[in-house]
Amino acid sequence: MNLQQLRYVAEVAQRNLNVSEAARALHTSQSGVSRQISLLEEELGVDVFVRQGKRLVAITRPGEEVVAIARRMLRDIGALRQVGDEYASGDLGRLSIATTHTQARYVLPRVLSEFLRAHPGVQIELHQGNPTQCCEFVLSGAADLAIATEAIDDYEQLVSLPCYQWNRCLIAPPGHPLLDVKPLTLEAIAAWPLITYDFSFTGGSRVNQTFAERGLTPRVALSAIDADIIKTYVALGLGVGIVAQMAFDPEQDRGLRAVDCAHLFESSTTRIGLHRNAWLRGYTYAFIEAFAASLTRDVVNRALGRG
């Protein structure tokens, strides 16, 4: 058994059992990956993957345990390297962040610009996806931390750090009848085609739940994960939109008007997700505090059970 075999198993699991993609990511051959996984299975005496011919189609029950252990061991190896880097390289290194479009587009630019001025030796790597994908990036070791509003609390392996609260606004073209409805109601919104976030993530599920609690079923004309796409189609007159308040800028979005919806929807909380076994570089603590001033090094360490 060797670390290479564990790395291959973890990568194949991360790539949805696509061996060719895993091989490309690992800069090796597909046959080499398959061979090493077979050798590991022979040594363990169990099948890690279910096969149909040469294709991997599922992870076996014992295989799930093997993948979890492999990921944990690889993360620990990474932590050992980070310990060395912390003292040998100081403020030089890489910070990998998994986040959603809204955070990457509307929140992170200011935070990262300030952070990089203070830490010019740190290379930033952004992974963009939905909240579940962001969490999986952290669990697999591909990212150091996740920033999202949903899903982080659903993973026991992650520590969830609340950062800030936000709410939503309705956007519509100038002159739209909804802009004159005071106060704005869910019933009034439900009477129009709606363009909003995919209800499976990025705050959309909370919007959907709020309508359902009132016995309303909005007519969804379009759903997307990208607020800029939502604004584009609202400007074309295909419907009204519900987006995060931070995604509307009166200067940049001059072809649209916004109405605050804080009285209609509960606030959402953006969180940072860290692996419970993570070892953090000094600049990682600095980034977290730059993103949310309340999350000092002591607060983060207490959340990780190290305070």
Short mmCIF file of C-alpha atoms in Angstrom, two decimals:
data_model
loop_
_atom_site.label_atom_id
_atom_site.label_comp_id
_atom_site.label_asym_id
_atom_site.label_seq_id
_atom_site.Cartn_x
_atom_site.Cartn_y
_atom_site.Cartn_z
CA MET A 1 0.00 0.00 0.00
CA ASN A 2 1.29 3.49 -0.77
CA LEU A 3 0.17 7.10 -0.83
CA GLN A 4 0.00 7.10 -4.61
CA GLN A 5 -2.73 4.43 -4.52
CA LEU A 6 -4.68 6.41 -1.92
CA ARG A 7 -4.34 9.56 -4.03
CA TYR A 8 -5.66 7.70 -7.08
CA VAL A 9 -8.66 6.33 -5.17
CA ALA A 10 -9.53 9.76 -3.76
CA GLU A 11 -9.19 11.47 -7.15
CA VAL A 12 -11.37 8.92 -8.94
CA ALA A 13 -14.05 9.38 -6.28
CA GLN A 14 -13.74 13.16 -6.63
CA ARG A 15 -14.11 12.92 -10.43
CA ASN A 16 -17.42 11.02 -10.22
CA LEU A 17 -15.69 7.72 -11.05
CA ASN A 18 -14.31 9.05 -14.32
CA VAL A 19 -10.89 7.37 -14.48
CA SER A 20 -9.74 9.26 -17.57
CA GLU A 21 -10.45 12.63 -15.92
CA ALA A 22 -8.68 11.49 -12.76
CA ALA A 23 -5.67 10.39 -14.80
CA ARG A 24 -5.47 13.79 -16.52
CA ALA A 25 -5.69 15.59 -13.18
CA LEU A 26 -2.94 13.36 -11.78
CA HIS A 27 -0.77 13.68 -14.92
CA THR A 28 -0.61 9.93 -15.43
CA SER A 29 -2.20 7.26 -17.62
CA GLN A 30 -5.68 5.80 -17.25
CA SER A 31 -4.23 2.29 -17.22
CA GLY A 32 -1.81 3.29 -14.47
CA VAL A 33 -4.64 4.58 -12.29
CA SER A 34 -6.72 1.44 -12.84
CA ARG A 35 -3.75 -0.82 -12.12
CA GLN A 36 -2.83 0.87 -8.86
CA ILE A 37 -6.43 0.81 -7.64
CA SER A 38 -6.64 -2.92 -8.44
CA LEU A 39 -3.41 -3.54 -6.49
CA LEU A 40 -4.84 -1.68 -3.50
CA GLU A 41 -8.07 -3.70 -3.66
CA GLU A 42 -6.06 -6.93 -3.78
CA GLU A 43 -4.08 -5.93 -0.70
CA LEU A 44 -7.16 -4.84 1.24
CA GLY A 45 -9.20 -7.85 0.15
CA VAL A 46 -12.24 -5.73 -0.75
CA ASP A 47 -13.52 -3.97 -3.86
CA VAL A 48 -13.46 -0.20 -3.55
CA PHE A 49 -15.50 0.32 -6.71
CA VAL A 50 -18.33 -1.49 -8.46
CA ARG A 51 -17.47 -2.29 -12.07
CA GLN A 52 -19.46 -2.94 -15.23
CA GLY A 53 -16.89 -4.21 -17.66
CA LYS A 54 -14.05 -1.71 -17.50
CA ARG A 55 -16.26 1.12 -16.21
CA LEU A 56 -16.55 2.14 -12.58
CA VAL A 57 -20.21 2.70 -11.76
CA ALA A 58 -20.38 3.02 -7.96
CA ILE A 59 -18.42 2.99 -4.72
CA THR A 60 -18.93 -0.10 -2.57
CA ARG A 61 -19.85 0.18 1.11
CA PRO A 62 -16.33 -0.75 2.27
CA GLY A 63 -15.06 1.47 -0.53
CA GLU A 64 -16.78 4.47 1.07
CA GLU A 65 -14.73 3.84 4.20
CA VAL A 66 -11.55 3.47 2.16
CA VAL A 67 -12.20 6.74 0.30
CA ALA A 68 -12.91 8.58 3.58
CA ILE A 69 -9.70 7.28 5.16
CA ALA A 70 -7.68 8.03 2.02
CA ARG A 71 -8.95 11.60 1.99
CA ARG A 72 -8.15 12.00 5.68
CA MET A 73 -4.62 10.64 5.26
CA LEU A 74 -3.95 12.83 2.25
CA ARG A 75 -5.26 15.85 4.15
CA ASP A 76 -2.93 15.02 7.06
CA ILE A 77 0.01 14.74 4.65
CA GLY A 78 -0.95 18.14 3.28
CA ALA A 79 -1.09 19.52 6.82
CA LEU A 80 2.44 18.23 7.49
CA ARG A 81 3.64 20.07 4.40
CA GLN A 82 1.87 23.21 5.53
CA VAL A 83 3.56 23.05 8.94
CA GLY A 84 6.90 22.99 7.18
CA ASP A 85 5.88 25.75 4.78
CA GLU A 86 4.66 27.94 7.64
CA TYR A 87 8.09 28.06 9.22
CA ALA A 88 10.25 27.70 6.11
CA SER A 89 8.33 29.97 3.72
CA GLY A 90 6.65 32.42 6.08
CA ASP A 91 4.06 34.45 4.19
CA LEU A 92 4.56 32.63 0.88
CA GLY A 93 2.08 30.01 -0.30
CA ARG A 94 -1.28 29.25 -1.88
CA LEU A 95 -4.79 29.80 -0.52
CA SER A 96 -7.51 27.82 -2.27
CA ILE A 97 -11.06 29.13 -1.84
CA ALA A 98 -14.24 27.37 -2.97
CA THR A 99 -17.17 29.75 -3.28
CA THR A 100 -20.40 30.61 -5.07
CA HIS A 101 -20.82 33.07 -7.91
CA THR A 102 -22.44 35.73 -5.72
CA GLN A 103 -19.55 35.74 -3.23
CA ALA A 104 -16.91 35.60 -5.96
CA ARG A 105 -18.52 38.40 -7.97
CA TYR A 106 -19.80 40.83 -5.35
CA VAL A 107 -17.98 40.25 -2.04
CA LEU A 108 -14.56 38.75 -2.61
CA PRO A 109 -13.03 41.37 -4.97
CA ARG A 110 -12.75 43.98 -2.21
CA VAL A 111 -11.62 41.47 0.42
CA LEU A 112 -9.03 39.86 -1.83
CA SER A 113 -7.60 43.15 -3.07
CA GLU A 114 -7.00 44.26 0.53
CA PHE A 115 -5.69 40.85 1.55
CA LEU A 116 -3.24 40.61 -1.35
CA ARG A 117 -1.85 44.06 -0.63
CA ALA A 118 -1.00 42.83 2.86
CA HIS A 119 0.12 39.35 1.71
CA PRO A 120 1.65 39.72 -1.78
CA GLY A 121 3.40 36.36 -1.54
CA VAL A 122 0.13 34.41 -1.35
CA GLN A 123 -1.30 32.96 -4.53
CA ILE A 124 -5.12 32.82 -4.58
CA GLU A 125 -6.92 29.94 -6.27
CA LEU A 126 -10.71 30.21 -6.70
CA HIS A 127 -13.01 27.23 -7.25
CA GLN A 128 -16.54 28.31 -8.19
CA GLY A 129 -19.60 26.10 -7.74
CA ASN A 130 -22.83 25.65 -5.88
CA PRO A 131 -22.68 25.33 -2.06
CA THR A 132 -22.62 21.54 -2.11
CA GLN A 133 -19.77 21.52 -4.61
CA CYS A 134 -17.88 24.05 -2.49
CA CYS A 135 -18.15 21.78 0.55
CA GLU A 136 -16.96 18.79 -1.47
CA PHE A 137 -13.93 20.78 -2.61
CA VAL A 138 -12.94 21.25 1.04
CA LEU A 139 -13.64 17.64 1.99
CA SER A 140 -11.54 16.36 -0.90
CA GLY A 141 -8.64 18.67 -0.01
CA ALA A 142 -8.94 20.65 -3.25
CA ALA A 143 -9.79 23.81 -1.29
CA ASP A 144 -8.70 25.19 2.08
CA LEU A 145 -12.06 26.73 2.87
CA ALA A 146 -15.57 27.17 1.50
CA ILE A 147 -17.64 30.36 1.44
CA ALA A 148 -21.36 29.85 0.91
CA THR A 149 -24.76 30.49 2.41
CA GLU A 150 -26.16 26.97 2.32
CA ALA A 151 -24.98 23.37 2.73
CA ILE A 152 -22.01 23.98 5.06
CA ASP A 153 -24.09 23.17 8.16
CA ASP A 154 -25.13 19.87 6.54
CA TYR A 155 -21.62 18.40 6.74
CA GLU A 156 -20.45 17.04 10.10
CA GLN A 157 -16.84 17.08 8.87
CA LEU A 158 -16.96 20.84 8.43
CA VAL A 159 -16.83 23.59 11.02
CA SER A 160 -19.29 26.34 10.11
CA LEU A 161 -18.28 29.93 10.90
CA PRO A 162 -21.04 32.56 10.48
CA CYS A 163 -19.79 35.70 8.74
CA TYR A 164 -22.62 38.10 7.93
CA GLN A 165 -26.35 38.22 7.15
CA TRP A 166 -27.96 39.38 3.94
CA ASN A 167 -31.38 39.56 2.35
CA ARG A 168 -32.95 39.89 -1.07
CA CYS A 169 -34.48 42.45 -3.36
CA LEU A 170 -36.90 42.31 -6.25
CA ILE A 171 -35.60 43.70 -9.52
CA ALA A 172 -37.70 44.82 -12.49
CA PRO A 173 -37.42 47.12 -15.52
CA PRO A 174 -38.34 50.78 -14.94
CA GLY A 175 -42.09 51.35 -15.02
CA HIS A 176 -43.01 47.78 -14.05
CA PRO A 177 -46.32 47.68 -12.11
CA LEU A 178 -44.75 45.82 -9.17
CA LEU A 179 -42.54 48.81 -8.43
CA ASP A 180 -45.67 50.75 -7.38
CA VAL A 181 -47.09 48.03 -5.07
CA LYS A 182 -46.68 49.27 -1.50
CA PRO A 183 -46.11 47.30 0.55
CA LEU A 184 -44.80 44.64 -1.81
CA THR A 185 -46.38 41.23 -1.11
CA LEU A 186 -45.62 37.63 -2.03
CA GLU A 187 -49.03 37.44 -3.67
CA ALA A 188 -48.18 40.37 -5.93
CA ILE A 189 -44.84 38.81 -6.92
CA ALA A 190 -46.43 35.40 -7.58
CA ALA A 191 -48.70 36.96 -10.19
CA TRP A 192 -45.70 37.61 -12.48
CA PRO A 193 -43.16 35.30 -14.17
CA LEU A 194 -40.20 34.97 -11.83
CA ILE A 195 -36.49 34.76 -12.61
CA THR A 196 -34.37 33.77 -9.64
CA TYR A 197 -31.64 31.53 -8.31
CA ASP A 198 -31.88 27.81 -8.83
CA PHE A 199 -34.11 26.65 -6.00
CA SER A 200 -31.64 23.91 -5.10
CA PHE A 201 -28.99 26.32 -3.82
CA THR A 202 -27.69 29.89 -3.49
CA GLY A 203 -30.56 31.00 -1.31
CA GLY A 204 -33.25 29.97 -3.79
CA SER A 205 -34.53 27.20 -1.57
CA ARG A 206 -35.41 29.72 1.14
CA VAL A 207 -37.30 31.79 -1.43
CA ASN A 208 -39.19 28.70 -2.55
CA GLN A 209 -39.99 27.73 1.04
CA THR A 210 -41.34 31.19 1.82
CA PHE A 211 -43.77 31.06 -1.10
CA ALA A 212 -44.81 27.50 -0.19
CA GLU A 213 -45.55 28.49 3.42
CA ARG A 214 -48.06 31.01 2.07
CA GLY A 215 -49.62 28.41 -0.22
CA LEU A 216 -48.19 30.12 -3.31
CA THR A 217 -46.46 28.57 -6.31
CA PRO A 218 -44.43 31.16 -8.21
CA ARG A 219 -44.31 30.90 -12.00
CA VAL A 220 -40.60 30.39 -12.54
CA ALA A 221 -39.71 31.53 -16.04
CA LEU A 222 -35.98 30.94 -15.58
CA SER A 223 -33.58 29.88 -12.84
CA ALA A 224 -29.82 30.37 -12.78
CA ILE A 225 -26.89 30.35 -10.38
CA ASP A 226 -25.57 33.65 -11.67
CA ALA A 227 -27.14 36.95 -10.58
CA ASP A 228 -25.76 38.68 -13.68
CA ILE A 229 -27.70 36.25 -15.89
CA ILE A 230 -30.85 36.89 -13.86
CA LYS A 231 -30.44 40.64 -14.30
CA THR A 232 -29.87 40.24 -18.04
CA TYR A 233 -33.13 38.38 -18.58
CA VAL A 234 -35.10 40.70 -16.29
CA ALA A 235 -33.86 43.63 -18.37
CA LEU A 236 -35.17 41.83 -21.47
CA GLY A 237 -38.64 41.81 -19.92
CA LEU A 238 -38.91 38.02 -19.44
CA GLY A 239 -39.95 38.36 -15.81
CA VAL A 240 -39.13 39.97 -12.48
CA GLY A 241 -36.14 38.80 -10.46
CA ILE A 242 -35.27 38.05 -6.87
CA VAL A 243 -31.56 38.36 -6.15
CA ALA A 244 -29.26 38.96 -3.22
CA GLN A 245 -29.32 42.61 -2.18
CA MET A 246 -25.53 42.77 -2.63
CA ALA A 247 -25.93 41.81 -6.31
CA PHE A 248 -27.77 45.05 -7.19
CA ASP A 249 -25.79 48.21 -7.82
CA PRO A 250 -27.86 51.29 -8.80
CA GLU A 251 -24.92 52.72 -10.75
CA GLN A 252 -24.08 49.61 -12.74
CA ASP A 253 -27.66 48.35 -13.08
CA ARG A 254 -29.20 51.56 -14.41
CA GLY A 255 -31.61 49.64 -16.63
CA LEU A 256 -33.27 48.07 -13.59
CA ARG A 257 -35.01 49.14 -10.41
CA ALA A 258 -34.92 47.33 -7.05
CA VAL A 259 -37.36 46.97 -4.15
CA ASP A 260 -36.16 45.72 -0.78
CA CYS A 261 -37.67 42.33 0.17
CA ALA A 262 -36.35 42.06 3.73
CA HIS A 263 -39.93 42.16 5.03
CA LEU A 264 -40.85 39.13 2.92
CA PHE A 265 -37.93 36.72 3.39
CA GLU A 266 -35.86 35.68 6.37
CA SER A 267 -32.27 36.82 6.32
CA SER A 268 -29.62 34.35 5.18
CA THR A 269 -26.18 33.90 6.71
CA THR A 270 -23.02 33.56 4.69
CA ARG A 271 -20.59 31.13 6.32
CA ILE A 272 -17.03 29.94 6.00
CA GLY A 273 -16.59 26.17 6.12
CA LEU A 274 -13.35 24.58 7.35
CA HIS A 275 -12.45 20.93 7.64
CA ARG A 276 -12.45 19.92 11.31
CA ASN A 277 -8.96 18.48 10.93
CA ALA A 278 -7.58 21.43 8.99
CA TRP A 279 -4.21 22.93 9.89
CA LEU A 280 -4.29 26.58 8.89
CA ARG A 281 -1.44 28.74 7.68
CA GLY A 282 -1.07 32.13 9.31
CA TYR A 283 -2.27 33.92 6.18
CA THR A 284 -5.41 31.73 6.15
CA TYR A 285 -6.35 33.13 9.56
CA ALA A 286 -5.64 36.61 8.16
CA PHE A 287 -7.93 36.05 5.18
CA ILE A 288 -10.76 34.75 7.36
CA GLU A 289 -10.54 37.81 9.60
CA ALA A 290 -10.42 40.09 6.54
CA PHE A 291 -13.62 38.47 5.27
CA ALA A 292 -15.39 38.67 8.67
CA ALA A 293 -13.77 40.86 11.32
CA SER A 294 -15.44 38.91 14.13
CA LEU A 295 -13.60 35.72 13.13
CA THR A 296 -10.29 36.33 14.85
CA ARG A 297 -7.62 33.63 15.14
CA ASP A 298 -8.79 32.81 18.68
CA VAL A 299 -12.42 32.50 17.57
CA VAL A 300 -11.49 30.20 14.69
CA ASN A 301 -9.29 28.03 16.91
CA ARG A 302 -12.05 27.67 19.49
CA ALA A 303 -14.46 26.62 16.74
CA LEU A 304 -11.92 24.01 15.64
CA GLY A 305 -11.63 22.78 19.23
CA ARG A 306 -8.14 24.16 19.74
CA GLY A 307 -8.87 27.11 21.95
#
